[in-house]
GROMACS .gro file of C-alpha atoms in nm:
model
  312
    1UNK     CA    1   5.298  11.594  18.799
    2UNK     CA    2   5.169  11.261  18.934
    3UNK     CA    3   5.311  10.915  18.874
    4UNK     CA    4   5.068  10.841  18.590
    5UNK     CA    5   5.173  11.159  18.413
    6UNK     CA    6   5.540  11.068  18.458
    7UNK     CA    7   5.483  10.718  18.325
    8UNK     CA    8   5.295  10.857  18.026
    9UNK     CA    9   5.573  11.110  17.953
   10UNK     CA   10   5.843  10.847  17.988
   11UNK     CA   11   5.648  10.615  17.760
   12UNK     CA   12   5.614  10.886  17.496
   13UNK     CA   13   5.983  10.965  17.514
   14UNK     CA   14   6.066  10.595  17.484
   15UNK     CA   15   5.840  10.561  17.177
   16UNK     CA   16   6.004  10.863  17.015
   17UNK     CA   17   6.352  10.725  17.086
   18UNK     CA   18   6.255  10.390  16.937
   19UNK     CA   19   6.116  10.557  16.626
   20UNK     CA   20   6.432  10.766  16.587
   21UNK     CA   21   6.643  10.452  16.626
   22UNK     CA   22   6.436  10.290  16.349
   23UNK     CA   23   6.508  10.570  16.104
   24UNK     CA   24   6.869  10.609  16.209
   25UNK     CA   25   6.915  10.237  16.149
   26UNK     CA   26   6.764  10.274  15.804
   27UNK     CA   27   6.994  10.566  15.726
   28UNK     CA   28   7.296  10.378  15.861
   29UNK     CA   29   7.275  10.141  15.563
   30UNK     CA   30   7.374  10.429  15.335
   31UNK     CA   31   7.678  10.650  15.308
   32UNK     CA   32   7.562  10.983  15.449
   33UNK     CA   33   7.908  11.092  15.561
   34UNK     CA   34   7.974  11.300  15.254
   35UNK     CA   35   8.131  11.643  15.232
   36UNK     CA   36   8.023  11.934  15.017
   37UNK     CA   37   8.380  11.969  14.892
   38UNK     CA   38   8.401  11.608  14.775
   39UNK     CA   39   8.065  11.636  14.600
   40UNK     CA   40   8.170  11.959  14.428
   41UNK     CA   41   8.489  11.795  14.303
   42UNK     CA   42   8.304  11.488  14.172
   43UNK     CA   43   8.058  11.711  13.988
   44UNK     CA   44   8.336  11.927  13.847
   45UNK     CA   45   8.504  11.616  13.709
   46UNK     CA   46   8.184  11.493  13.541
   47UNK     CA   47   8.113  11.833  13.388
   48UNK     CA   48   8.470  11.875  13.265
   49UNK     CA   49   8.509  11.527  13.120
   50UNK     CA   50   8.163  11.412  13.013
   51UNK     CA   51   7.913  11.689  12.940
   52UNK     CA   52   8.036  11.788  12.593
   53UNK     CA   53   7.992  11.435  12.455
   54UNK     CA   54   7.622  11.459  12.542
   55UNK     CA   55   7.568  11.793  12.370
   56UNK     CA   56   7.395  11.623  12.078
   57UNK     CA   57   7.067  11.642  11.890
   58UNK     CA   58   6.965  11.297  12.016
   59UNK     CA   59   7.011  11.402  12.379
   60UNK     CA   60   6.819  11.726  12.323
   61UNK     CA   61   6.532  11.534  12.167
   62UNK     CA   62   6.528  11.307  12.470
   63UNK     CA   63   6.532  11.605  12.704
   64UNK     CA   64   6.237  11.766  12.525
   65UNK     CA   65   6.041  11.444  12.579
   66UNK     CA   66   6.129  11.451  12.949
   67UNK     CA   67   6.003  11.803  13.020
   68UNK     CA   68   5.717  11.859  13.262
   69UNK     CA   69   5.554  12.165  13.110
   70UNK     CA   70   5.467  12.365  13.418
   71UNK     CA   71   5.247  12.658  13.514
   72UNK     CA   72   5.237  12.733  13.886
   73UNK     CA   73   5.148  13.100  13.913
   74UNK     CA   74   4.918  13.274  14.156
   75UNK     CA   75   4.758  13.440  13.854
   76UNK     CA   76   4.686  13.119  13.657
   77UNK     CA   77   4.337  13.110  13.507
   78UNK     CA   78   4.129  12.842  13.339
   79UNK     CA   79   4.177  13.023  13.009
   80UNK     CA   80   4.557  13.031  13.041
   81UNK     CA   81   4.584  12.664  13.139
   82UNK     CA   82   4.349  12.563  12.857
   83UNK     CA   83   4.558  12.763  12.610
   84UNK     CA   84   4.870  12.575  12.725
   85UNK     CA   85   4.694  12.240  12.682
   86UNK     CA   86   4.575  12.336  12.335
   87UNK     CA   87   4.931  12.420  12.233
   88UNK     CA   88   5.034  12.073  12.349
   89UNK     CA   89   4.747  11.920  12.150
   90UNK     CA   90   4.859  12.104  11.834
   91UNK     CA   91   5.231  12.047  11.884
   92UNK     CA   92   5.261  11.741  11.659
   93UNK     CA   93   5.104  11.931  11.368
   94UNK     CA   94   5.330  12.230  11.422
   95UNK     CA   95   5.652  12.033  11.480
   96UNK     CA   96   5.611  11.687  11.326
   97UNK     CA   97   5.887  11.450  11.424
   98UNK     CA   98   5.968  11.615  11.756
   99UNK     CA   99   5.869  11.437  12.079
  100UNK     CA  100   5.591  11.584  12.291
  101UNK     CA  101   5.661  11.680  12.651
  102UNK     CA  102   5.614  11.418  12.922
  103UNK     CA  103   5.342  11.586  13.125
  104UNK     CA  104   5.159  11.907  13.207
  105UNK     CA  105   5.205  12.018  13.569
  106UNK     CA  106   4.960  12.257  13.738
  107UNK     CA  107   4.789  12.330  14.065
  108UNK     CA  108   4.524  12.069  14.155
  109UNK     CA  109   4.232  12.301  14.087
  110UNK     CA  110   4.313  12.259  13.716
  111UNK     CA  111   4.343  11.877  13.715
  112UNK     CA  112   3.995  11.819  13.570
  113UNK     CA  113   4.041  12.086  13.302
  114UNK     CA  114   4.375  11.941  13.191
  115UNK     CA  115   4.263  11.577  13.202
  116UNK     CA  116   3.945  11.647  13.004
  117UNK     CA  117   4.109  11.866  12.739
  118UNK     CA  118   4.443  11.688  12.685
  119UNK     CA  119   4.432  11.484  12.363
  120UNK     CA  120   4.789  11.354  12.339
  121UNK     CA  121   4.836  10.983  12.406
  122UNK     CA  122   5.110  10.893  12.651
  123UNK     CA  123   5.114  11.222  12.839
  124UNK     CA  124   5.059  11.246  13.214
  125UNK     CA  125   4.858  11.498  13.414
  126UNK     CA  126   5.065  11.614  13.712
  127UNK     CA  127   4.946  11.826  14.002
  128UNK     CA  128   5.129  11.977  14.297
  129UNK     CA  129   4.938  11.881  14.610
  130UNK     CA  130   4.957  11.878  14.989
  131UNK     CA  131   4.990  12.251  15.048
  132UNK     CA  132   5.254  12.320  14.782
  133UNK     CA  133   5.500  12.491  14.807
  134UNK     CA  134   5.538  12.533  15.186
  135UNK     CA  135   5.382  12.203  15.299
  136UNK     CA  136   5.272  12.381  15.615
  137UNK     CA  137   4.922  12.260  15.691
  138UNK     CA  138   4.738  11.971  15.854
  139UNK     CA  139   4.791  11.618  15.721
  140UNK     CA  140   4.414  11.587  15.681
  141UNK     CA  141   4.417  11.882  15.440
  142UNK     CA  142   4.710  11.735  15.247
  143UNK     CA  143   4.541  11.398  15.212
  144UNK     CA  144   4.211  11.554  15.105
  145UNK     CA  145   4.375  11.775  14.842
  146UNK     CA  146   4.568  11.479  14.703
  147UNK     CA  147   4.257  11.260  14.687
  148UNK     CA  148   4.056  11.533  14.515
  149UNK     CA  149   4.329  11.590  14.254
  150UNK     CA  150   4.343  11.221  14.169
  151UNK     CA  151   3.963  11.203  14.149
  152UNK     CA  152   3.975  11.493  13.903
  153UNK     CA  153   4.218  11.313  13.673
  154UNK     CA  154   4.568  11.373  13.805
  155UNK     CA  155   4.788  11.079  13.706
  156UNK     CA  156   5.096  11.194  13.901
  157UNK     CA  157   5.125  11.385  14.228
  158UNK     CA  158   5.406  11.613  14.347
  159UNK     CA  159   5.431  11.705  14.716
  160UNK     CA  160   5.685  11.888  14.931
  161UNK     CA  161   5.852  11.701  15.213
  162UNK     CA  162   5.773  11.868  15.550
  163UNK     CA  163   6.110  12.041  15.551
  164UNK     CA  164   6.078  12.202  15.894
  165UNK     CA  165   6.015  11.867  16.059
  166UNK     CA  166   6.307  11.713  15.875
  167UNK     CA  167   6.541  11.993  15.987
  168UNK     CA  168   6.426  11.949  16.347
  169UNK     CA  169   6.513  11.580  16.328
  170UNK     CA  170   6.157  11.449  16.348
  171UNK     CA  171   6.211  11.178  16.090
  172UNK     CA  172   5.913  10.977  16.215
  173UNK     CA  173   5.672  11.262  16.138
  174UNK     CA  174   5.828  11.311  15.794
  175UNK     CA  175   5.802  10.942  15.710
  176UNK     CA  176   5.450  10.906  15.847
  177UNK     CA  177   5.326  11.202  15.641
  178UNK     CA  178   5.483  11.086  15.316
  179UNK     CA  179   5.356  10.735  15.381
  180UNK     CA  180   5.000  10.850  15.446
  181UNK     CA  181   4.993  11.057  15.128
  182UNK     CA  182   5.137  10.763  14.930
  183UNK     CA  183   4.859  10.545  15.071
  184UNK     CA  184   4.614  10.802  14.936
  185UNK     CA  185   4.784  10.796  14.594
  186UNK     CA  186   4.773  10.418  14.566
  187UNK     CA  187   4.905  10.332  14.221
  188UNK     CA  188   4.934  10.700  14.124
  189UNK     CA  189   5.308  10.787  14.125
  190UNK     CA  190   5.418  11.021  14.406
  191UNK     CA  191   5.706  11.266  14.361
  192UNK     CA  192   5.851  11.406  14.684
  193UNK     CA  193   6.020  11.745  14.662
  194UNK     CA  194   6.314  11.775  14.901
  195UNK     CA  195   6.364  12.152  14.861
  196UNK     CA  196   6.737  12.087  14.853
  197UNK     CA  197   6.833  12.455  14.869
  198UNK     CA  198   6.691  12.473  15.222
  199UNK     CA  199   6.866  12.165  15.362
  200UNK     CA  200   7.206  12.318  15.440
  201UNK     CA  201   7.448  12.048  15.323
  202UNK     CA  202   7.487  11.765  15.078
  203UNK     CA  203   7.482  11.517  15.367
  204UNK     CA  204   7.136  11.646  15.458
  205UNK     CA  205   7.026  11.615  15.095
  206UNK     CA  206   7.135  11.250  15.104
  207UNK     CA  207   6.944  11.183  15.427
  208UNK     CA  208   6.631  11.353  15.296
  209UNK     CA  209   6.645  11.157  14.970
  210UNK     CA  210   6.679  10.824  15.149
  211UNK     CA  211   6.405  10.905  15.398
  212UNK     CA  212   6.166  11.007  15.117
  213UNK     CA  213   6.229  10.685  14.925
  214UNK     CA  214   6.206  10.475  15.240
  215UNK     CA  215   5.867  10.635  15.312
  216UNK     CA  216   5.708  10.563  14.974
  217UNK     CA  217   5.827  10.818  14.716
  218UNK     CA  218   5.823  10.693  14.358
  219UNK     CA  219   6.034  10.991  14.247
  220UNK     CA  220   6.247  11.240  14.432
  221UNK     CA  221   6.254  11.597  14.310
  222UNK     CA  222   6.496  11.877  14.392
  223UNK     CA  223   6.289  12.190  14.436
  224UNK     CA  224   5.967  12.383  14.409
  225UNK     CA  225   6.132  12.669  14.221
  226UNK     CA  226   5.986  12.904  14.481
  227UNK     CA  227   6.299  12.935  14.698
  228UNK     CA  228   6.615  13.133  14.625
  229UNK     CA  229   6.821  12.821  14.558
  230UNK     CA  230   6.670  12.548  14.342
  231UNK     CA  231   6.827  12.257  14.155
  232UNK     CA  232   7.206  12.241  14.139
  233UNK     CA  233   7.436  11.984  13.978
  234UNK     CA  234   7.565  11.898  14.326
  235UNK     CA  235   7.220  11.824  14.470
  236UNK     CA  236   7.126  11.618  14.165
  237UNK     CA  237   7.451  11.422  14.191
  238UNK     CA  238   7.382  11.337  14.557
  239UNK     CA  239   7.022  11.243  14.485
  240UNK     CA  240   7.145  11.012  14.208
  241UNK     CA  241   7.386  10.853  14.453
  242UNK     CA  242   7.099  10.798  14.696
  243UNK     CA  243   6.878  10.646  14.425
  244UNK     CA  244   7.162  10.415  14.316
  245UNK     CA  245   7.232  10.296  14.671
  246UNK     CA  246   6.861  10.250  14.743
  247UNK     CA  247   6.821  10.047  14.425
  248UNK     CA  248   7.120   9.830  14.517
  249UNK     CA  249   6.972   9.771  14.865
  250UNK     CA  250   6.610   9.711  14.768
  251UNK     CA  251   6.585   9.649  14.394
  252UNK     CA  252   6.330   9.933  14.374
  253UNK     CA  253   6.385  10.186  14.095
  254UNK     CA  254   6.309  10.546  14.192
  255UNK     CA  255   6.275  10.832  13.944
  256UNK     CA  256   6.448  11.170  13.950
  257UNK     CA  257   6.315  11.516  13.874
  258UNK     CA  258   6.544  11.820  13.878
  259UNK     CA  259   6.326  12.132  13.890
  260UNK     CA  260   6.372  12.503  13.941
  261UNK     CA  261   6.652  12.712  13.799
  262UNK     CA  262   6.694  12.511  13.477
  263UNK     CA  263   6.763  12.811  13.258
  264UNK     CA  264   6.968  12.683  12.965
  265UNK     CA  265   6.994  12.379  12.741
  266UNK     CA  266   7.339  12.311  12.885
  267UNK     CA  267   7.189  12.303  13.235
  268UNK     CA  268   6.965  12.021  13.117
  269UNK     CA  269   7.249  11.843  12.937
  270UNK     CA  270   7.450  11.862  13.259
  271UNK     CA  271   7.173  11.692  13.458
  272UNK     CA  272   7.137  11.429  13.186
  273UNK     CA  273   7.511  11.362  13.206
  274UNK     CA  274   7.506  11.324  13.584
  275UNK     CA  275   7.218  11.077  13.562
  276UNK     CA  276   7.396  10.882  13.290
  277UNK     CA  277   7.725  10.865  13.483
  278UNK     CA  278   7.581  10.782  13.827
  279UNK     CA  279   7.265  10.584  13.749
  280UNK     CA  280   7.324  10.457  13.397
  281UNK     CA  281   7.113  10.396  13.089
  282UNK     CA  282   6.828  10.231  13.282
  283UNK     CA  283   6.725  10.575  13.410
  284UNK     CA  284   6.748  10.748  13.073
  285UNK     CA  285   6.381  10.723  12.981
  286UNK     CA  286   6.112  10.985  13.024
  287UNK     CA  287   5.949  10.762  13.285
  288UNK     CA  288   6.243  10.776  13.525
  289UNK     CA  289   6.402  11.110  13.438
  290UNK     CA  290   6.200  11.431  13.424
  291UNK     CA  291   6.278  11.802  13.408
  292UNK     CA  292   6.050  12.045  13.588
  293UNK     CA  293   6.067  12.358  13.375
  294UNK     CA  294   5.879  12.566  13.123
  295UNK     CA  295   6.137  12.807  12.983
  296UNK     CA  296   6.356  12.517  12.871
  297UNK     CA  297   6.090  12.386  12.633
  298UNK     CA  298   6.119  12.670  12.381
  299UNK     CA  299   6.499  12.667  12.409
  300UNK     CA  300   6.516  12.297  12.322
  301UNK     CA  301   6.274  12.336  12.031
  302UNK     CA  302   6.476  12.632  11.905
  303UNK     CA  303   6.799  12.432  11.899
  304UNK     CA  304   6.631  12.133  11.734
  305UNK     CA  305   6.468  12.334  11.452
  306UNK     CA  306   6.755  12.578  11.409
  307UNK     CA  307   6.571  12.903  11.476
  308UNK     CA  308   6.429  13.092  11.772
  309UNK     CA  309   6.092  12.953  11.880
  310UNK     CA  310   5.847  13.091  12.135
  311UNK     CA  311   5.572  12.836  12.095
  312UNK     CA  312   5.499  12.774  12.466
   0.00000   0.00000   0.00000
C-alpha cells in the first residue's frame, strides 16, 4: 500500500468517525440509558391502573377510525384488492354512523388500483415501499419504487429501516437512506418501520426511533408483521417516549403506528392507553395514531354493533 492509499484510507476512516460522532451527539440529547426491566414495570403500571378506564365505546370508535386496513400477501390479486376497496366504499351504507378506517395499505403494485377505485373522502392510500419487508436491496431500487408508488396515487409511504446496518452501528448509512427516501416522498408522509422485535433491547428501540425521526420520518412504526415478534406494549411505550422527547427538543410532532400482532380489541385499547399516558391528547387523532392490522377491524365492528361481524 503506497502513501496515497494510506492517506485515502485514513481520510475515509476520519470521515466515518466524524459521521459517527455526529449521530452519537444527536443521540446524546436523549435518554437512551433505559433498561428492559424498568420499561416492563412502567408498562405493567399503565396496564394495571389505566387500561380499564379506556375500555369504552368511544375509544373503540376512535380505534376503528385509526385502522390501516392492510393486505400484504404474496397471493394478493387485483380482484382481491378491488374487493377490499369496494367493501370500504360500501361500509357507510352497511354500518351508518360508524367511522371508516383511516387508510388502505397494500403493496405498491396496487397503488393505482386503490387510488382510482377508492370513493371515500378523507381516506389515505398507503403502500409499503423500498423492498418491504427486508429492506435488503440497492438504494436506487428503493427510491425508484417509492417514486413509482407516489406517481400511481399513494398518499402515504411505509418503509423498513435498514435494520442490518443499524445493528452494525452504521448510523450514517441508515440516516442517509431514510433521508434520501424522504426527499423522494416530498410532502407525502413517510412511515419508518423499526422492526422492533429484531433490535434486541428497549435501549436499541429508543436509538432506532430517534435516528429515524432525526433522518426525516413523519411516523415511526413498530413492525412489518413478518417477523416472529411484532408490536409489544413495551416497544410502543419506548417509541412514545422517543416521540415525546423529540417533540420537546424540536417542536416537530411525529406519528405512531403499532403494527403486527394486534390480535384483540384489548391489545388496541392498551396501545391507545399508552399513547394517552405518554404523549397525551394531542396524539389521539387518526392522523397521528394508526393501527396496522386487518383482523382487528371486524373485532371492533363486532363490539360496536353487538354481534359477530365478518365484513372485511
